[in-house]
């Protein structure tokens, strides 16, 4: 069933805006994890490569957000790019999981970022 254009625009705004915000948040956490912590369980060259990929994804995300806002929230993002970002975040999540296993009291949430915990808002 076809969705009318007005509804498609509303749907895009409801889904894409929060999705881009989520990517921004999780990329920031990943950068902090990779830059500020001793990750002796990952090869240093792999760590540098992963950090560079996250920085590149953040740049792509910033461009996508700019185009999205300049188009009055009418331009989407290529699903292949979103899938690439998701795969990258899953790799970062694996590193974060391993780090948290070794350092359960560590905090690497980005500074000045909103909490995802609804009890703290």
Short mmCIF file of the N, C-alpha and C atoms (twelve columns), coordinates in Angstrom:
data_MODEL
# 
_entry.id   MODEL 
# 
loop_
_atom_site.group_PDB 
_atom_site.id 
_atom_site.type_symbol 
_atom_site.label_atom_id 
_atom_site.label_alt_id 
_atom_site.label_comp_id 
_atom_site.label_asym_id 
_atom_site.label_seq_id 
_atom_site.Cartn_x 
_atom_site.Cartn_y 
_atom_site.Cartn_z 
_atom_site.pdbx_PDB_model_num 
ATOM 1   N N  . UNK A 1   0.840  -1.161 0.000  1 
ATOM 2   C CA . UNK A 1   0.000  0.000  0.000  1 
ATOM 3   C C  . UNK A 1   0.897  1.240  0.000  1 
ATOM 4   N N  . UNK A 2   0.572  2.198  -0.866 1 
ATOM 5   C CA . UNK A 2   1.352  3.426  -0.979 1 
ATOM 6   C C  . UNK A 2   0.995  4.376  0.150  1 
ATOM 7   N N  . UNK A 3   1.988  5.068  0.640  1 
ATOM 8   C CA . UNK A 3   1.793  6.042  1.702  1 
ATOM 9   C C  . UNK A 3   1.773  7.428  1.066  1 
ATOM 10  N N  . UNK A 4   0.782  8.262  1.365  1 
ATOM 11  C CA . UNK A 4   0.767  9.625  0.809  1 
ATOM 12  C C  . UNK A 4   2.032  10.377 1.181  1 
ATOM 13  N N  . UNK A 5   2.413  11.338 0.320  1 
ATOM 14  C CA . UNK A 5   3.662  12.074 0.517  1 
ATOM 15  C C  . UNK A 5   3.737  12.753 1.874  1 
ATOM 16  N N  . UNK A 6   2.664  13.370 2.323  1 
ATOM 17  C CA . UNK A 6   2.692  14.058 3.618  1 
ATOM 18  C C  . UNK A 6   2.978  13.066 4.741  1 
ATOM 19  N N  . UNK A 7   2.351  11.912 4.696  1 
ATOM 20  C CA . UNK A 7   2.593  10.903 5.722  1 
ATOM 21  C C  . UNK A 7   4.018  10.364 5.648  1 
ATOM 22  N N  . UNK A 8   4.542  10.227 4.436  1 
ATOM 23  C CA . UNK A 8   5.916  9.746  4.279  1 
ATOM 24  C C  . UNK A 8   6.896  10.742 4.894  1 
ATOM 25  N N  . UNK A 9   6.644  12.030 4.708  1 
ATOM 26  C CA . UNK A 9   7.510  13.048 5.299  1 
ATOM 27  C C  . UNK A 9   7.460  13.017 6.810  1 
ATOM 28  N N  . UNK A 10  6.259  12.831 7.348  1 
ATOM 29  C CA . UNK A 10  6.121  12.738 8.805  1 
ATOM 30  C C  . UNK A 10  6.817  11.499 9.341  1 
ATOM 31  N N  . UNK A 11  6.669  10.399 8.619  1 
ATOM 32  C CA . UNK A 11  7.316  9.152  9.032  1 
ATOM 33  C C  . UNK A 11  8.833  9.302  8.996  1 
ATOM 34  N N  . UNK A 12  9.343  9.938  7.942  1 
ATOM 35  C CA . UNK A 12  10.784 10.164 7.830  1 
ATOM 36  C C  . UNK A 12  11.276 10.994 9.016  1 
ATOM 37  N N  . UNK A 13  10.538 12.031 9.364  1 
ATOM 38  C CA . UNK A 13  10.933 12.896 10.483 1 
ATOM 39  C C  . UNK A 13  10.900 12.124 11.805 1 
ATOM 40  N N  . UNK A 14  9.875  11.307 11.988 1 
ATOM 41  C CA . UNK A 14  9.743  10.546 13.235 1 
ATOM 42  C C  . UNK A 14  10.851 9.514  13.411 1 
ATOM 43  N N  . UNK A 15  11.294 8.927  12.310 1 
ATOM 44  C CA . UNK A 15  12.267 7.837  12.394 1 
ATOM 45  C C  . UNK A 15  13.697 8.322  12.208 1 
ATOM 46  N N  . UNK A 16  13.945 9.102  11.176 1 
ATOM 47  C CA . UNK A 16  15.321 9.446  10.829 1 
ATOM 48  C C  . UNK A 16  15.974 10.388 11.836 1 
ATOM 49  N N  . UNK A 17  15.262 11.384 12.296 1 
ATOM 50  C CA . UNK A 17  15.857 12.321 13.264 1 
ATOM 51  C C  . UNK A 17  16.389 11.612 14.501 1 
ATOM 52  N N  . UNK A 18  15.543 10.836 15.182 1 
ATOM 53  C CA . UNK A 18  16.032 10.106 16.362 1 
ATOM 54  C C  . UNK A 18  17.122 9.084  16.031 1 
ATOM 55  N N  . UNK A 19  17.036 8.465  14.859 1 
ATOM 56  C CA . UNK A 19  18.068 7.501  14.467 1 
ATOM 57  C C  . UNK A 19  19.415 8.192  14.323 1 
ATOM 58  N N  . UNK A 20  19.439 9.339  13.679 1 
ATOM 59  C CA . UNK A 20  20.695 10.079 13.529 1 
ATOM 60  C C  . UNK A 20  21.226 10.517 14.894 1 
ATOM 61  N N  . UNK A 21  20.328 10.931 15.794 1 
ATOM 62  C CA . UNK A 21  20.759 11.295 17.151 1 
ATOM 63  C C  . UNK A 21  21.376 10.093 17.875 1 
ATOM 64  N N  . UNK A 22  20.771 8.926  17.702 1 
ATOM 65  C CA . UNK A 22  21.318 7.717  18.330 1 
ATOM 66  C C  . UNK A 22  22.704 7.400  17.796 1 
ATOM 67  N N  . UNK A 23  22.862 7.484  16.478 1 
ATOM 68  C CA . UNK A 23  24.185 7.236  15.909 1 
ATOM 69  C C  . UNK A 23  25.207 8.225  16.458 1 
ATOM 70  N N  . UNK A 24  24.837 9.489  16.565 1 
ATOM 71  C CA . UNK A 24  25.753 10.507 17.087 1 
ATOM 72  C C  . UNK A 24  26.183 10.147 18.512 1 
ATOM 73  N N  . UNK A 25  25.226 9.767  19.332 1 
ATOM 74  C CA . UNK A 25  25.512 9.407  20.719 1 
ATOM 75  C C  . UNK A 25  26.460 8.205  20.795 1 
ATOM 76  N N  . UNK A 26  26.140 7.146  20.073 1 
ATOM 77  C CA . UNK A 26  26.941 5.921  20.175 1 
ATOM 78  C C  . UNK A 26  28.311 6.063  19.536 1 
ATOM 79  N N  . UNK A 27  28.424 6.878  18.474 1 
ATOM 80  C CA . UNK A 27  29.750 7.145  17.917 1 
ATOM 81  C C  . UNK A 27  30.597 7.922  18.922 1 
ATOM 82  N N  . UNK A 28  29.996 8.876  19.631 1 
ATOM 83  C CA . UNK A 28  30.743 9.638  20.638 1 
ATOM 84  C C  . UNK A 28  31.240 8.716  21.752 1 
ATOM 85  N N  . UNK A 29  30.388 7.809  22.198 1 
ATOM 86  C CA . UNK A 29  30.814 6.845  23.224 1 
ATOM 87  C C  . UNK A 29  31.956 5.977  22.710 1 
ATOM 88  N N  . UNK A 30  31.862 5.566  21.458 1 
ATOM 89  C CA . UNK A 30  32.898 4.706  20.876 1 
ATOM 90  C C  . UNK A 30  34.233 5.428  20.783 1 
ATOM 91  N N  . UNK A 31  34.203 6.691  20.368 1 
ATOM 92  C CA . UNK A 31  35.442 7.465  20.290 1 
ATOM 93  C C  . UNK A 31  36.071 7.580  21.672 1 
ATOM 94  N N  . UNK A 32  35.259 7.887  22.666 1 
ATOM 95  C CA . UNK A 32  35.789 8.023  24.028 1 
ATOM 96  C C  . UNK A 32  36.406 6.705  24.498 1 
ATOM 97  N N  . UNK A 33  35.715 5.604  24.250 1 
ATOM 98  C CA . UNK A 33  36.242 4.297  24.635 1 
ATOM 99  C C  . UNK A 33  37.581 4.032  23.963 1 
ATOM 100 N N  . UNK A 34  37.656 4.254  22.669 1 
ATOM 101 C CA . UNK A 34  38.860 3.924  21.906 1 
ATOM 102 C C  . UNK A 34  40.019 4.874  22.179 1 
ATOM 103 N N  . UNK A 35  39.715 6.136  22.489 1 
ATOM 104 C CA . UNK A 35  40.780 7.116  22.717 1 
ATOM 105 C C  . UNK A 35  41.325 7.109  24.140 1 
ATOM 106 N N  . UNK A 36  40.485 6.845  25.120 1 
ATOM 107 C CA . UNK A 36  40.859 7.125  26.507 1 
ATOM 108 C C  . UNK A 36  41.134 5.903  27.371 1 
ATOM 109 N N  . UNK A 37  41.005 4.724  26.833 1 
ATOM 110 C CA . UNK A 37  41.133 3.549  27.685 1 
ATOM 111 C C  . UNK A 37  42.222 2.610  27.195 1 
ATOM 112 N N  . UNK A 38  42.804 1.914  28.136 1 
ATOM 113 C CA . UNK A 38  43.809 0.907  27.836 1 
ATOM 114 C C  . UNK A 38  43.083 -0.358 27.386 1 
ATOM 115 N N  . UNK A 39  43.152 -0.635 26.106 1 
ATOM 116 C CA . UNK A 39  42.463 -1.796 25.531 1 
ATOM 117 C C  . UNK A 39  43.507 -2.831 25.123 1 
ATOM 118 N N  . UNK A 40  44.133 -3.435 26.115 1 
ATOM 119 C CA . UNK A 40  45.228 -4.360 25.837 1 
ATOM 120 C C  . UNK A 40  44.765 -5.661 25.180 1 
ATOM 121 N N  . UNK A 41  43.476 -5.878 25.073 1 
ATOM 122 C CA . UNK A 41  42.943 -7.081 24.448 1 
ATOM 123 C C  . UNK A 41  42.732 -6.916 22.940 1 
ATOM 124 N N  . UNK A 42  43.019 -5.721 22.417 1 
ATOM 125 C CA . UNK A 42  42.881 -5.468 20.987 1 
ATOM 126 C C  . UNK A 42  44.219 -4.964 20.455 1 
ATOM 127 N N  . UNK A 43  44.597 -5.432 19.306 1 
ATOM 128 C CA . UNK A 43  45.845 -5.022 18.671 1 
ATOM 129 C C  . UNK A 43  45.813 -3.521 18.413 1 
ATOM 130 N N  . UNK A 44  46.930 -2.842 18.646 1 
ATOM 131 C CA . UNK A 44  46.951 -1.378 18.518 1 
ATOM 132 C C  . UNK A 44  46.617 -0.919 17.103 1 
ATOM 133 N N  . UNK A 45  47.055 -1.656 16.093 1 
ATOM 134 C CA . UNK A 45  46.723 -1.258 14.720 1 
ATOM 135 C C  . UNK A 45  45.231 -1.443 14.443 1 
ATOM 136 N N  . UNK A 46  44.619 -2.473 15.017 1 
ATOM 137 C CA . UNK A 46  43.173 -2.662 14.870 1 
ATOM 138 C C  . UNK A 46  42.412 -1.546 15.575 1 
ATOM 139 N N  . UNK A 47  42.928 -1.147 16.718 1 
ATOM 140 C CA . UNK A 47  42.300 -0.064 17.475 1 
ATOM 141 C C  . UNK A 47  42.355 1.246  16.692 1 
ATOM 142 N N  . UNK A 48  43.518 1.551  16.125 1 
ATOM 143 C CA . UNK A 48  43.674 2.775  15.338 1 
ATOM 144 C C  . UNK A 48  42.751 2.732  14.121 1 
ATOM 145 N N  . UNK A 49  42.676 1.597  13.473 1 
ATOM 146 C CA . UNK A 49  41.814 1.452  12.301 1 
ATOM 147 C C  . UNK A 49  40.341 1.622  12.681 1 
ATOM 148 N N  . UNK A 50  39.933 1.021  13.785 1 
ATOM 149 C CA . UNK A 50  38.550 1.132  14.237 1 
ATOM 150 C C  . UNK A 50  38.222 2.582  14.608 1 
ATOM 151 N N  . UNK A 51  39.134 3.253  15.291 1 
ATOM 152 C CA . UNK A 51  38.930 4.648  15.653 1 
ATOM 153 C C  . UNK A 51  38.808 5.516  14.398 1 
ATOM 154 N N  . UNK A 52  39.631 5.272  13.421 1 
ATOM 155 C CA . UNK A 52  39.562 6.036  12.168 1 
ATOM 156 C C  . UNK A 52  38.226 5.783  11.454 1 
ATOM 157 N N  . UNK A 53  37.753 4.552  11.480 1 
ATOM 158 C CA . UNK A 53  36.463 4.247  10.860 1 
ATOM 159 C C  . UNK A 53  35.328 4.962  11.592 1 
ATOM 160 N N  . UNK A 54  35.400 5.042  12.904 1 
ATOM 161 C CA . UNK A 54  34.375 5.750  13.673 1 
ATOM 162 C C  . UNK A 54  34.432 7.247  13.363 1 
ATOM 163 N N  . UNK A 55  35.617 7.795  13.286 1 
ATOM 164 C CA . UNK A 55  35.743 9.216  12.941 1 
ATOM 165 C C  . UNK A 55  35.193 9.496  11.542 1 
ATOM 166 N N  . UNK A 56  35.473 8.609  10.606 1 
ATOM 167 C CA . UNK A 56  34.943 8.758  9.249  1 
ATOM 168 C C  . UNK A 56  33.421 8.675  9.265  1 
ATOM 169 N N  . UNK A 57  32.880 7.745  10.013 1 
ATOM 170 C CA . UNK A 57  31.420 7.600  10.108 1 
ATOM 171 C C  . UNK A 57  30.803 8.839  10.743 1 
ATOM 172 N N  . UNK A 58  31.463 9.405  11.730 1 
ATOM 173 C CA . UNK A 58  30.958 10.642 12.349 1 
ATOM 174 C C  . UNK A 58  30.921 11.780 11.334 1 
ATOM 175 N N  . UNK A 59  31.923 11.840 10.482 1 
ATOM 176 C CA . UNK A 59  31.948 12.858 9.429  1 
ATOM 177 C C  . UNK A 59  30.802 12.632 8.438  1 
ATOM 178 N N  . UNK A 60  30.591 11.383 8.056  1 
ATOM 179 C CA . UNK A 60  29.473 11.056 7.168  1 
ATOM 180 C C  . UNK A 60  28.144 11.399 7.822  1 
ATOM 181 N N  . UNK A 61  28.032 11.089 9.094  1 
ATOM 182 C CA . UNK A 61  26.815 11.378 9.840  1 
ATOM 183 C C  . UNK A 61  26.563 12.881 9.894  1 
ATOM 184 N N  . UNK A 62  27.603 13.653 10.140 1 
ATOM 185 C CA . UNK A 62  27.459 15.100 10.193 1 
ATOM 186 C C  . UNK A 62  26.966 15.631 8.841  1 
ATOM 187 N N  . UNK A 63  27.503 15.109 7.754  1 
ATOM 188 C CA . UNK A 63  27.051 15.521 6.423  1 
ATOM 189 C C  . UNK A 63  25.597 15.137 6.194  1 
ATOM 190 N N  . UNK A 64  25.235 13.928 6.608  1 
ATOM 191 C CA . UNK A 64  23.853 13.468 6.441  1 
ATOM 192 C C  . UNK A 64  22.901 14.339 7.254  1 
ATOM 193 N N  . UNK A 65  23.297 14.682 8.478  1 
ATOM 194 C CA . UNK A 65  22.455 15.548 9.311  1 
ATOM 195 C C  . UNK A 65  22.288 16.925 8.681  1 
ATOM 196 N N  . UNK A 66  23.350 17.451 8.113  1 
ATOM 197 C CA . UNK A 66  23.295 18.759 7.479  1 
ATOM 198 C C  . UNK A 66  22.342 18.733 6.279  1 
ATOM 199 N N  . UNK A 67  22.492 17.726 5.425  1 
ATOM 200 C CA . UNK A 67  21.592 17.607 4.275  1 
ATOM 201 C C  . UNK A 67  20.146 17.415 4.713  1 
ATOM 202 N N  . UNK A 68  19.963 16.624 5.740  1 
ATOM 203 C CA . UNK A 68  18.626 16.372 6.260  1 
ATOM 204 C C  . UNK A 68  17.990 17.666 6.759  1 
ATOM 205 N N  . UNK A 69  18.735 18.451 7.523  1 
ATOM 206 C CA . UNK A 69  18.171 19.691 8.057  1 
ATOM 207 C C  . UNK A 69  18.001 20.745 6.961  1 
ATOM 208 N N  . UNK A 70  18.939 20.835 6.018  1 
ATOM 209 C CA . UNK A 70  18.818 21.814 4.932  1 
ATOM 210 C C  . UNK A 70  17.654 21.504 3.998  1 
ATOM 211 N N  . UNK A 71  17.267 20.244 3.938  1 
ATOM 212 C CA . UNK A 71  16.149 19.853 3.071  1 
ATOM 213 C C  . UNK A 71  14.811 19.967 3.796  1 
ATOM 214 N N  . UNK A 72  14.816 20.596 4.956  1 
ATOM 215 C CA . UNK A 72  13.612 20.700 5.786  1 
ATOM 216 C C  . UNK A 72  13.097 19.309 6.141  1 
ATOM 217 N N  . UNK A 73  14.042 18.429 6.458  1 
ATOM 218 C CA . UNK A 73  13.751 17.057 6.895  1 
ATOM 219 C C  . UNK A 73  13.022 16.222 5.836  1 
ATOM 220 N N  . UNK A 74  13.371 16.458 4.568  1 
ATOM 221 C CA . UNK A 74  12.725 15.719 3.488  1 
ATOM 222 C C  . UNK A 74  13.672 14.769 2.746  1 
ATOM 223 N N  . UNK A 75  14.954 14.838 3.032  1 
ATOM 224 C CA . UNK A 75  15.941 13.980 2.382  1 
ATOM 225 C C  . UNK A 75  16.340 12.880 3.344  1 
ATOM 226 N N  . UNK A 76  16.320 11.650 2.863  1 
ATOM 227 C CA . UNK A 76  16.698 10.524 3.694  1 
ATOM 228 C C  . UNK A 76  18.182 10.225 3.610  1 
ATOM 229 N N  . UNK A 77  18.563 9.106  4.167  1 
ATOM 230 C CA . UNK A 77  19.952 8.635  4.151  1 
ATOM 231 C C  . UNK A 77  19.943 7.265  3.485  1 
ATOM 232 N N  . UNK A 78  20.927 7.028  2.639  1 
ATOM 233 C CA . UNK A 78  21.039 5.748  1.942  1 
ATOM 234 C C  . UNK A 78  21.041 4.605  2.961  1 
ATOM 235 N N  . UNK A 79  20.130 3.659  2.814  1 
ATOM 236 C CA . UNK A 79  20.087 2.534  3.768  1 
ATOM 237 C C  . UNK A 79  21.399 1.750  3.843  1 
ATOM 238 N N  . UNK A 80  22.164 1.716  2.756  1 
ATOM 239 C CA . UNK A 80  23.459 1.024  2.794  1 
ATOM 240 C C  . UNK A 80  24.421 1.727  3.743  1 
ATOM 241 N N  . UNK A 81  24.348 3.049  3.767  1 
ATOM 242 C CA . UNK A 81  25.198 3.816  4.676  1 
ATOM 243 C C  . UNK A 81  24.770 3.584  6.126  1 
ATOM 244 N N  . UNK A 82  23.473 3.579  6.369  1 
ATOM 245 C CA . UNK A 82  22.964 3.315  7.715  1 
ATOM 246 C C  . UNK A 82  23.383 1.918  8.168  1 
ATOM 247 N N  . UNK A 83  23.307 0.946  7.261  1 
ATOM 248 C CA . UNK A 83  23.718 -0.424 7.595  1 
ATOM 249 C C  . UNK A 83  25.220 -0.474 7.901  1 
ATOM 250 N N  . UNK A 84  26.016 0.273  7.161  1 
ATOM 251 C CA . UNK A 84  27.461 0.325  7.419  1 
ATOM 252 C C  . UNK A 84  27.733 0.909  8.801  1 
ATOM 253 N N  . UNK A 85  27.028 1.984  9.144  1 
ATOM 254 C CA . UNK A 85  27.195 2.585  10.470 1 
ATOM 255 C C  . UNK A 85  26.791 1.599  11.558 1 
ATOM 256 N N  . UNK A 86  25.723 0.878  11.321 1 
ATOM 257 C CA . UNK A 86  25.246 -0.087 12.318 1 
ATOM 258 C C  . UNK A 86  26.277 -1.202 12.530 1 
ATOM 259 N N  . UNK A 87  26.837 -1.733 11.448 1 
ATOM 260 C CA . UNK A 87  27.866 -2.775 11.575 1 
ATOM 261 C C  . UNK A 87  29.070 -2.255 12.352 1 
ATOM 262 N N  . UNK A 88  29.460 -1.011 12.083 1 
ATOM 263 C CA . UNK A 88  30.592 -0.411 12.792 1 
ATOM 264 C C  . UNK A 88  30.289 -0.289 14.281 1 
ATOM 265 N N  . UNK A 89  29.090 0.150  14.609 1 
ATOM 266 C CA . UNK A 89  28.725 0.264  16.018 1 
ATOM 267 C C  . UNK A 89  28.659 -1.091 16.698 1 
ATOM 268 N N  . UNK A 90  28.272 -2.121 15.976 1 
ATOM 269 C CA . UNK A 90  28.261 -3.459 16.570 1 
ATOM 270 C C  . UNK A 90  29.683 -3.920 16.879 1 
ATOM 271 N N  . UNK A 91  30.638 -3.565 16.024 1 
ATOM 272 C CA . UNK A 91  32.037 -3.890 16.317 1 
ATOM 273 C C  . UNK A 91  32.511 -3.124 17.549 1 
ATOM 274 N N  . UNK A 92  32.141 -1.856 17.634 1 
ATOM 275 C CA . UNK A 92  32.513 -1.059 18.801 1 
ATOM 276 C C  . UNK A 92  31.848 -1.600 20.061 1 
ATOM 277 N N  . UNK A 93  30.616 -2.063 19.936 1 
ATOM 278 C CA . UNK A 93  29.904 -2.624 21.089 1 
ATOM 279 C C  . UNK A 93  30.615 -3.871 21.600 1 
ATOM 280 N N  . UNK A 94  31.161 -4.667 20.689 1 
ATOM 281 C CA . UNK A 94  31.920 -5.856 21.106 1 
ATOM 282 C C  . UNK A 94  33.152 -5.447 21.915 1 
ATOM 283 N N  . UNK A 95  33.844 -4.408 21.457 1 
ATOM 284 C CA . UNK A 95  35.015 -3.914 22.190 1 
ATOM 285 C C  . UNK A 95  34.571 -3.371 23.544 1 
ATOM 286 N N  . UNK A 96  33.485 -2.602 23.558 1 
ATOM 287 C CA . UNK A 96  32.975 -2.055 24.812 1 
ATOM 288 C C  . UNK A 96  32.547 -3.136 25.778 1 
ATOM 289 N N  . UNK A 97  31.921 -4.173 25.266 1 
ATOM 290 C CA . UNK A 97  31.496 -5.294 26.117 1 
ATOM 291 C C  . UNK A 97  32.713 -5.954 26.756 1 
ATOM 292 N N  . UNK A 98  33.712 -6.185 25.951 1 
ATOM 293 C CA . UNK A 98  34.935 -6.814 26.473 1 
ATOM 294 C C  . UNK A 98  35.608 -5.923 27.519 1 
ATOM 295 N N  . UNK A 99  35.652 -4.623 27.236 1 
ATOM 296 C CA . UNK A 99  36.260 -3.690 28.181 1 
ATOM 297 C C  . UNK A 99  35.479 -3.681 29.498 1 
ATOM 298 N N  . UNK A 100 34.149 -3.654 29.413 1 
ATOM 299 C CA . UNK A 100 33.326 -3.644 30.636 1 
ATOM 300 C C  . UNK A 100 33.478 -4.932 31.429 1 
ATOM 301 N N  . UNK A 101 33.735 -6.046 30.743 1 
ATOM 302 C CA . UNK A 101 33.988 -7.292 31.462 1 
ATOM 303 C C  . UNK A 101 35.253 -7.166 32.304 1 
ATOM 304 N N  . UNK A 102 36.258 -6.520 31.750 1 
ATOM 305 C CA . UNK A 102 37.545 -6.374 32.436 1 
ATOM 306 C C  . UNK A 102 37.551 -5.213 33.432 1 
ATOM 307 N N  . UNK A 103 36.705 -4.200 33.189 1 
ATOM 308 C CA . UNK A 103 36.662 -2.989 34.029 1 
ATOM 309 C C  . UNK A 103 35.198 -2.628 34.299 1 
ATOM 310 N N  . UNK A 104 34.528 -3.359 35.169 1 
ATOM 311 C CA . UNK A 104 33.090 -3.153 35.362 1 
ATOM 312 C C  . UNK A 104 32.703 -1.784 35.939 1 
ATOM 313 N N  . UNK A 105 33.622 -1.071 36.568 1 
ATOM 314 C CA . UNK A 105 33.291 0.221  37.166 1 
ATOM 315 C C  . UNK A 105 33.613 1.410  36.254 1 
ATOM 316 N N  . UNK A 106 34.093 1.155  35.056 1 
ATOM 317 C CA . UNK A 106 34.500 2.233  34.144 1 
ATOM 318 C C  . UNK A 106 33.291 2.983  33.603 1 
ATOM 319 N N  . UNK A 107 33.479 4.280  33.357 1 
ATOM 320 C CA . UNK A 107 32.447 5.126  32.751 1 
ATOM 321 C C  . UNK A 107 33.056 5.786  31.523 1 
ATOM 322 N N  . UNK A 108 32.481 5.536  30.364 1 
ATOM 323 C CA . UNK A 108 32.990 6.191  29.171 1 
ATOM 324 C C  . UNK A 108 31.864 6.809  28.348 1 
ATOM 325 N N  . UNK A 109 30.845 7.307  29.053 1 
ATOM 326 C CA . UNK A 109 29.811 8.057  28.347 1 
ATOM 327 C C  . UNK A 109 30.382 9.422  27.979 1 
ATOM 328 N N  . UNK A 110 29.950 9.969  26.845 1 
ATOM 329 C CA . UNK A 110 30.503 11.263 26.438 1 
ATOM 330 C C  . UNK A 110 30.111 12.368 27.408 1 
ATOM 331 N N  . UNK A 111 30.979 13.340 27.614 1 
ATOM 332 C CA . UNK A 111 30.635 14.447 28.498 1 
ATOM 333 C C  . UNK A 111 29.477 15.248 27.913 1 
ATOM 334 N N  . UNK A 112 28.656 15.788 28.789 1 
ATOM 335 C CA . UNK A 112 27.523 16.636 28.391 1 
ATOM 336 C C  . UNK A 112 26.556 15.950 27.449 1 
ATOM 337 N N  . UNK A 113 26.433 14.647 27.560 1 
ATOM 338 C CA . UNK A 113 25.473 13.947 26.718 1 
ATOM 339 C C  . UNK A 113 24.264 13.572 27.563 1 
ATOM 340 N N  . UNK A 114 23.101 13.555 26.936 1 
ATOM 341 C CA . UNK A 114 21.913 13.161 27.695 1 
ATOM 342 C C  . UNK A 114 21.993 11.695 28.061 1 
ATOM 343 N N  . UNK A 115 21.483 11.378 29.195 1 
ATOM 344 C CA . UNK A 115 21.468 9.993  29.646 1 
ATOM 345 C C  . UNK A 115 20.363 9.233  28.931 1 
ATOM 346 N N  . UNK A 116 20.604 7.977  28.622 1 
ATOM 347 C CA . UNK A 116 19.576 7.135  28.034 1 
ATOM 348 C C  . UNK A 116 18.713 6.502  29.109 1 
ATOM 349 N N  . UNK A 117 19.096 6.687  30.358 1 
ATOM 350 C CA . UNK A 117 18.344 6.132  31.467 1 
ATOM 351 C C  . UNK A 117 17.189 7.080  31.801 1 
ATOM 352 N N  . UNK A 118 15.939 6.647  31.603 1 
ATOM 353 C CA . UNK A 118 14.817 7.550  31.859 1 
ATOM 354 C C  . UNK A 118 14.693 7.970  33.317 1 
ATOM 355 N N  . UNK A 119 15.266 7.221  34.235 1 
ATOM 356 C CA . UNK A 119 15.196 7.572  35.653 1 
ATOM 357 C C  . UNK A 119 16.078 8.757  36.017 1 
ATOM 358 N N  . UNK A 120 17.045 9.079  35.166 1 
ATOM 359 C CA . UNK A 120 17.960 10.182 35.456 1 
ATOM 360 C C  . UNK A 120 17.596 11.450 34.703 1 
ATOM 361 N N  . UNK A 121 16.510 11.424 33.984 1 
ATOM 362 C CA . UNK A 121 16.127 12.611 33.201 1 
ATOM 363 C C  . UNK A 121 15.091 13.419 33.911 1 
# 
